[in-house]
Amino acid sequence: MAYSTNEMMTVAAARRLKNGSVCFVGIGLPSKAANLARLTSSPDVVLIYESGPIGAKPSVLPLSIGDGELAETADTVVPTGEIFRYWLQGGRIDVGFLGAAQVDRFGNINTTVVGDYHQPKVRLPGAGGAPEIAGSAKSVLIILKQSARSFVDKLDFITSVGRKRAPMSSWSPRCTLASLVSKWWRPPVGRFVLPTRSTPPPSRLSSS
C-alpha cells in the first residue's frame, strides 16, 4: 500500500507527542496528527483548541476551531481569553502544534502572504493564535511539506517569531517535520540542523 506524504508526516508527527502532555492544536495536519496520537500511542494527551475546548476527543476531524464536535467531546470549555492568558501565557502548554506556508532556519513562520504584502501572489489565512503559541508553548512542532518554496532563507512575511527575532531566554525548542526529512532545533547552533548519529532527534516532545 502506498502512503501519501501527508499521511507519512501525520504519523511521524503523532509519534513526537509524549503521553500525558498538554498540546495546543492547530487545524489541518496538526489536528490530524494530534488526534492520531490520542487514538494510538498517547491516549492521555490533552488536546486544547483556540476556541476553548480542553481535553477534546473528536470522533471526526474538526473542520475548524469552531466545530461543535470539539466542544461536545471536550472535558470542559472555557472562554478564549482564558485559553490564552491562563493556559498558554501561563506556561501550561507543553507542545504547540503548528502548520506553516514558509519557515526559515531560525524557526520564524509565515502564514500571512506569499510575495509582496500589498500585492501578494497568495494571501494566506493569517496569524490566528500562532504567534502566541510560537512564543509561549514550552516546545513547538511545525509540520509542512518540504520544498524550496516552504523552506526559505528569508520569509515574505514574519507571522510568528523565532530565534532571530526573540531573545534566547524566551525561545521554545522547535522541531520541523517535513515530507523529506525532519529538522531539529539545536540551542548551541541557534537554528535548525539535520539530525546525525552524534546528535539524534529527541524521541518525543514534552515539557521536559
Short mmCIF file of C-alpha atoms in Angstrom, two decimals:
data_model
loop_
_atom_site.label_atom_id
_atom_site.label_comp_id
_atom_site.label_asym_id
_atom_site.label_seq_id
_atom_site.Cartn_x
_atom_site.Cartn_y
_atom_site.Cartn_z
CA MET A 1 0.00 0.00 0.00
CA ALA A 2 1.34 3.42 -0.97
CA TYR A 3 1.09 6.25 1.54
CA SER A 4 0.91 9.95 0.71
CA THR A 5 3.45 12.43 2.05
CA ASN A 6 0.74 13.99 4.22
CA GLU A 7 -0.07 10.61 5.76
CA MET A 8 3.61 9.91 6.49
CA MET A 9 4.08 13.35 8.07
CA THR A 10 0.97 12.84 10.16
CA VAL A 11 2.25 9.54 11.53
CA ALA A 12 5.74 10.94 12.19
CA ALA A 13 4.29 13.96 13.98
CA ALA A 14 1.95 11.81 16.10
CA ARG A 15 4.94 9.83 17.33
CA ARG A 16 6.54 13.03 18.63
CA LEU A 17 3.82 13.66 21.22
CA LYS A 18 4.54 12.30 24.68
CA ASN A 19 1.69 10.62 26.50
CA GLY A 20 0.18 12.93 29.10
CA SER A 21 1.47 16.14 27.51
CA VAL A 22 -0.77 19.18 27.08
CA CYS A 23 -0.94 20.09 23.40
CA PHE A 24 -2.28 23.30 21.79
CA VAL A 25 -3.55 22.14 18.42
CA GLY A 26 -3.97 23.91 15.10
CA ILE A 27 -6.43 22.86 12.39
CA GLY A 28 -5.34 20.71 9.43
CA LEU A 29 -2.37 18.36 9.64
CA PRO A 30 -1.60 19.35 13.27
CA SER A 31 -5.11 18.29 14.30
CA LYS A 32 -4.86 15.03 12.36
CA ALA A 33 -1.52 14.18 13.97
CA ALA A 34 -2.59 15.13 17.48
CA ASN A 35 -5.75 13.05 17.29
CA LEU A 36 -3.88 10.12 15.77
CA ALA A 37 -1.54 10.26 18.77
CA ARG A 38 -4.54 10.38 21.13
CA LEU A 39 -6.04 7.27 19.50
CA THR A 40 -2.79 5.28 19.39
CA SER A 41 0.50 5.95 21.18
CA SER A 42 -0.53 8.78 23.54
CA PRO A 43 -4.07 8.13 24.84
CA ASP A 44 -3.65 10.54 27.76
CA VAL A 45 -2.54 13.54 25.70
CA VAL A 46 -4.68 16.61 26.47
CA LEU A 47 -5.76 18.45 23.33
CA ILE A 48 -6.58 22.15 23.63
CA TYR A 49 -8.06 24.23 20.81
CA GLU A 50 -8.04 28.02 20.48
CA SER A 51 -11.82 28.31 20.68
CA GLY A 52 -11.90 26.99 24.26
CA PRO A 53 -12.26 23.17 24.33
CA ILE A 54 -9.91 21.44 26.79
CA GLY A 55 -9.43 17.69 26.55
CA ALA A 56 -11.22 17.46 23.20
CA LYS A 57 -11.79 13.92 21.91
CA PRO A 58 -13.44 14.37 18.49
CA SER A 59 -14.80 11.26 16.77
CA VAL A 60 -14.36 13.02 13.41
CA LEU A 61 -11.70 15.56 12.50
CA PRO A 62 -12.87 19.15 13.10
CA LEU A 63 -13.30 21.41 10.09
CA SER A 64 -12.35 24.49 12.10
CA ILE A 65 -11.66 25.58 15.68
CA GLY A 66 -15.35 26.43 15.89
CA ASP A 67 -16.52 22.92 15.01
CA GLY A 68 -19.18 21.80 17.50
CA GLU A 69 -17.58 18.35 17.70
CA LEU A 70 -14.74 19.83 19.76
CA ALA A 71 -16.98 21.36 22.41
CA GLU A 72 -19.28 18.32 22.55
CA THR A 73 -16.41 15.91 23.23
CA ALA A 74 -14.26 18.12 25.49
CA ASP A 75 -13.77 17.68 29.23
CA THR A 76 -14.66 21.35 29.57
CA VAL A 77 -14.94 24.52 27.50
CA VAL A 78 -13.58 27.87 28.70
CA PRO A 79 -13.52 31.37 27.19
CA THR A 80 -10.87 32.02 24.52
CA GLY A 81 -9.28 34.64 26.75
CA GLU A 82 -8.68 32.01 29.44
CA ILE A 83 -7.10 29.67 26.89
CA PHE A 84 -4.51 32.28 26.02
CA ARG A 85 -4.00 34.04 29.35
CA TYR A 86 -4.18 31.15 31.81
CA TRP A 87 -3.14 28.13 29.75
CA LEU A 88 -0.80 29.45 27.07
CA GLN A 89 0.78 32.55 28.58
CA GLY A 90 0.69 30.87 32.00
CA GLY A 91 3.19 28.24 30.79
CA ARG A 92 0.78 25.30 30.95
CA ILE A 93 1.13 24.20 27.31
CA ASP A 94 3.79 21.55 26.73
CA VAL A 95 3.61 21.42 22.94
CA GLY A 96 2.29 23.88 20.36
CA PHE A 97 1.38 22.14 17.09
CA LEU A 98 1.53 24.47 14.06
CA GLY A 99 1.36 24.40 10.30
CA ALA A 100 3.15 26.90 8.05
CA ALA A 101 3.42 28.13 4.48
CA GLN A 102 7.06 29.17 4.94
CA VAL A 103 9.65 28.63 7.66
CA ASP A 104 13.27 29.75 7.87
CA ARG A 105 16.27 28.22 9.64
CA PHE A 106 15.62 30.31 12.75
CA GLY A 107 12.08 28.98 13.18
CA ASN A 108 10.27 32.12 12.03
CA ILE A 109 6.91 31.20 10.46
CA ASN A 110 4.90 32.79 7.65
CA THR A 111 1.15 32.13 7.41
CA THR A 112 0.17 35.57 6.06
CA VAL A 113 1.20 36.15 2.43
CA VAL A 114 3.41 34.77 -0.33
CA GLY A 115 5.03 37.61 -2.22
CA ASP A 116 4.73 41.32 -1.51
CA TYR A 117 2.34 42.09 1.36
CA HIS A 118 0.42 44.77 -0.59
CA GLN A 119 0.29 42.79 -3.84
CA PRO A 120 0.76 39.16 -2.80
CA LYS A 121 0.82 36.15 -5.08
CA VAL A 122 -1.19 34.31 -2.43
CA ARG A 123 -2.94 35.72 0.63
CA LEU A 124 -2.96 33.10 3.38
CA PRO A 125 -5.36 32.67 6.34
CA GLY A 126 -3.18 34.75 8.64
CA ALA A 127 -1.90 34.53 12.18
CA GLY A 128 -4.79 33.29 14.30
CA GLY A 129 -3.30 32.18 17.60
CA ALA A 130 0.01 31.04 16.07
CA PRO A 131 2.19 33.97 17.29
CA GLU A 132 1.13 33.37 20.90
CA ILE A 133 1.60 29.60 20.56
CA ALA A 134 5.05 30.03 18.99
CA GLY A 135 6.12 32.40 21.73
CA SER A 136 4.61 30.79 24.82
CA ALA A 137 4.45 27.00 24.38
CA LYS A 138 7.29 25.08 26.05
CA SER A 139 8.08 23.39 22.72
CA VAL A 140 6.77 23.84 19.18
CA LEU A 141 6.23 21.29 16.44
CA ILE A 142 5.91 22.64 12.88
CA ILE A 143 4.58 20.41 10.12
CA LEU A 144 4.69 21.21 6.39
CA LYS A 145 5.65 19.81 3.01
CA GLN A 146 9.30 20.27 2.13
CA SER A 147 10.13 22.35 -0.92
CA ALA A 148 12.24 25.31 -1.95
CA ARG A 149 9.13 27.46 -1.57
CA SER A 150 8.40 26.41 2.01
CA PHE A 151 11.95 26.31 3.47
CA VAL A 152 13.37 29.71 2.60
CA ASP A 153 16.32 31.92 3.55
CA LYS A 154 14.04 34.91 4.13
CA LEU A 155 10.32 34.87 4.76
CA ASP A 156 7.99 37.02 2.69
CA PHE A 157 6.29 37.94 5.98
CA ILE A 158 7.07 37.03 9.59
CA THR A 159 3.81 35.98 11.22
CA SER A 160 5.22 34.09 14.23
CA VAL A 161 8.68 34.93 15.52
CA GLY A 162 11.53 32.52 16.05
CA ARG A 163 15.06 32.71 17.38
CA LYS A 164 16.38 35.60 15.27
CA ARG A 165 13.58 37.93 16.36
CA ALA A 166 13.33 36.86 20.02
CA PRO A 167 15.80 36.59 22.91
CA MET A 168 17.15 33.10 23.65
CA SER A 169 15.53 33.19 27.11
CA SER A 170 12.06 33.32 25.54
CA TRP A 171 12.73 30.78 22.80
CA SER A 172 10.82 27.47 22.70
CA PRO A 173 12.59 24.38 21.27
CA ARG A 174 11.45 23.67 17.72
CA CYS A 175 11.09 20.59 15.59
CA THR A 176 10.14 20.76 11.93
CA LEU A 177 8.61 17.64 10.41
CA ALA A 178 8.72 17.77 6.63
CA SER A 179 7.93 15.36 3.82
CA LEU A 180 11.58 14.53 3.13
CA VAL A 181 13.47 14.99 6.41
CA SER A 182 12.97 16.26 9.94
CA LYS A 183 14.97 19.21 11.23
CA TRP A 184 15.68 19.76 14.90
CA TRP A 185 16.47 22.89 16.85
CA ARG A 186 19.92 22.89 18.45
CA PRO A 187 20.36 25.70 21.02
CA PRO A 188 24.18 25.95 20.66
CA VAL A 189 23.78 26.37 16.89
CA GLY A 190 20.89 28.83 17.06
CA ARG A 191 18.99 27.39 14.10
CA PHE A 192 17.57 24.18 12.66
CA VAL A 193 20.01 21.40 11.79
CA LEU A 194 19.64 17.89 10.39
CA PRO A 195 19.88 15.06 12.92
CA THR A 196 23.04 12.95 12.82
CA ARG A 197 24.35 9.88 14.62
CA SER A 198 26.07 12.12 17.16
CA THR A 199 23.05 14.41 17.65
CA PRO A 200 19.95 12.26 17.18
CA PRO A 201 16.48 13.79 17.46
CA PRO A 202 14.58 13.51 20.74
CA SER A 203 12.16 10.59 20.88
CA ARG A 204 9.20 12.69 21.99
CA LEU A 205 8.28 16.31 22.53
CA SER A 206 7.09 17.23 26.01
CA SER A 207 7.66 19.74 28.74
CA SER A 208 10.96 18.08 29.67
#
